[in-house]
Amino acid sequence: MDIAGRLNALRETTPGCALVAFGDLGTRLVLRSSAAGQQPQEYLDQLCAQAAHGFSLQDALADQTPLAGEDTAEVIVVTPQETRVYLRNPSASQDTANDAILCVCDSEHSARSLVPPAMALLGDLSEGL
């Protein structure tokens, strides 16, 4: 199954999930997405920019703590309308370090349930599967 198909399957099997996207944190661009409704590219790229900013802040905080060097794998943003979860693979190679899965759900519970399968998908994509 191709990336678009896998993103679609992930979204459709997670109740409350409105959007799943695969993006590049370095360029802050969404490369592929699956959404319940059509989303403008600008919105998708804003999600990617928000994810990149969140991971950048986490990395800066990690540099200030005794746990420095441990990459964080997720950023969660809760708004009154939705919960967004952004995932990256902390053990990715240099070539795939900017790969991320971006998800938009209707609740924190939906977003949390999406984390394990989305991390598995990200791992597969990082390995070229």
Coordinates of C-alpha atoms in Angstrom, one line a residue:
M1 CA 0.0 0.0 0.0
D2 CA 1.3 3.5 -0.8
I3 CA 1.7 6.4 1.7
A4 CA -1.6 8.0 0.8
G5 CA -3.4 4.6 1.3
R6 CA -1.7 4.0 4.6
L7 CA -2.6 7.5 5.9
N8 CA -6.2 7.0 4.7
A9 CA -6.4 3.6 6.5
L10 CA -5.0 5.1 9.7
R11 CA -7.5 8.0 9.7
E12 CA -10.5 5.8 8.8
T13 CA -9.8 3.2 11.5
T14 CA -9.4 5.8 14.3
P15 CA -12.8 7.2 15.5
G16 CA -12.7 11.0 15.8
C17 CA -9.7 11.4 13.5
A18 CA -10.3 14.1 10.9
L19 CA -6.8 14.3 9.4
V20 CA -3.5 12.4 9.2
A21 CA -0.6 13.8 7.2
F22 CA 3.0 13.0 6.5
G23 CA 5.3 16.0 6.5
D24 CA 8.9 17.2 6.4
L25 CA 9.8 19.3 9.5
G26 CA 12.8 20.7 7.8
T27 CA 10.9 22.3 4.9
R28 CA 7.7 22.6 7.0
L29 CA 5.7 21.1 4.1
V30 CA 3.0 18.4 4.2
L31 CA 3.9 15.8 1.5
R32 CA 0.8 13.6 1.7
S33 CA -2.4 13.8 3.7
S34 CA -5.7 12.1 4.3
A35 CA -8.6 14.2 5.6
A36 CA -12.4 13.8 6.1
G37 CA -12.8 17.1 4.2
Q38 CA -10.7 19.0 1.7
Q39 CA -8.0 21.1 3.5
P40 CA -6.1 23.9 1.9
Q41 CA -2.3 23.3 1.6
E42 CA -1.7 26.4 3.7
Y43 CA -3.5 24.9 6.6
L44 CA -1.6 21.6 6.2
D45 CA 1.7 23.5 6.1
Q46 CA 0.8 25.5 9.2
L47 CA 0.3 22.3 11.0
C48 CA 3.8 21.2 9.9
A49 CA 5.3 24.5 11.0
Q50 CA 3.5 24.2 14.4
A51 CA 5.0 20.7 14.8
A52 CA 8.5 21.9 13.9
H53 CA 8.2 24.8 16.4
G54 CA 7.0 22.4 19.1
F55 CA 9.8 20.0 18.6
S56 CA 12.3 22.8 18.5
L57 CA 11.0 24.1 21.8
Q58 CA 11.2 20.6 23.3
D59 CA 14.8 20.1 22.0
A60 CA 15.8 23.5 23.5
L61 CA 14.3 22.4 26.9
A62 CA 16.0 19.0 26.7
D63 CA 19.3 20.8 26.2
Q64 CA 18.8 22.5 29.6
T65 CA 18.0 19.3 31.6
P66 CA 20.0 16.3 32.7
L67 CA 18.2 14.2 30.1
A68 CA 19.8 16.1 27.3
G69 CA 20.2 14.1 24.2
E70 CA 17.0 12.2 24.5
D71 CA 14.7 13.2 21.6
T72 CA 11.1 13.6 22.3
A73 CA 8.7 11.8 20.0
E74 CA 5.5 13.8 20.3
V75 CA 4.0 17.2 20.6
I76 CA 0.3 17.6 21.6
V77 CA -1.7 20.8 21.0
V78 CA -5.2 21.0 22.5
T79 CA -7.5 23.7 21.3
P80 CA -11.2 24.2 22.0
Q81 CA -12.1 22.7 18.6
E82 CA -9.6 19.9 18.2
T83 CA -6.5 18.0 19.5
R84 CA -3.4 17.8 17.3
V85 CA -0.7 15.3 17.8
Y86 CA 2.6 15.5 16.0
L87 CA 5.0 12.6 15.9
R88 CA 8.6 12.1 14.9
N89 CA 10.9 9.1 15.1
P90 CA 13.6 9.9 17.7
S91 CA 15.8 7.0 16.4
A92 CA 15.5 8.0 12.7
S93 CA 18.5 8.3 10.5
Q94 CA 19.8 11.6 9.3
D95 CA 17.9 11.2 6.0
T96 CA 14.6 10.7 7.8
A97 CA 15.1 12.8 10.9
N98 CA 12.6 15.5 9.6
D99 CA 9.8 13.0 8.8
A100 CA 6.7 13.5 10.9
I101 CA 3.1 12.3 11.2
L102 CA 0.6 15.1 11.9
C103 CA -2.9 14.2 13.2
V104 CA -6.0 16.2 14.0
C105 CA -8.7 14.6 16.1
D106 CA -11.8 15.7 17.9
S107 CA -10.5 14.8 21.4
E108 CA -7.4 14.1 23.3
H109 CA -8.6 10.5 23.7
S110 CA -8.8 10.0 20.0
A111 CA -5.4 11.6 19.5
R112 CA -3.8 9.4 22.2
S113 CA -5.3 6.2 20.6
L114 CA -3.7 7.2 17.3
V115 CA -0.1 7.5 18.7
P116 CA 0.9 3.8 18.6
P117 CA -0.3 3.0 15.0
A118 CA 1.0 6.4 13.7
M119 CA 4.4 5.8 15.3
A120 CA 4.5 2.3 13.6
L121 CA 3.6 3.9 10.3
L122 CA 6.3 6.6 10.7
G123 CA 8.8 3.8 11.5
D124 CA 7.8 2.0 8.3
L125 CA 8.1 5.1 6.2
S126 CA 11.5 5.9 7.7
E127 CA 12.7 2.5 6.7
G128 CA 11.2 2.8 3.2
L129 CA 8.5 0.2 3.7

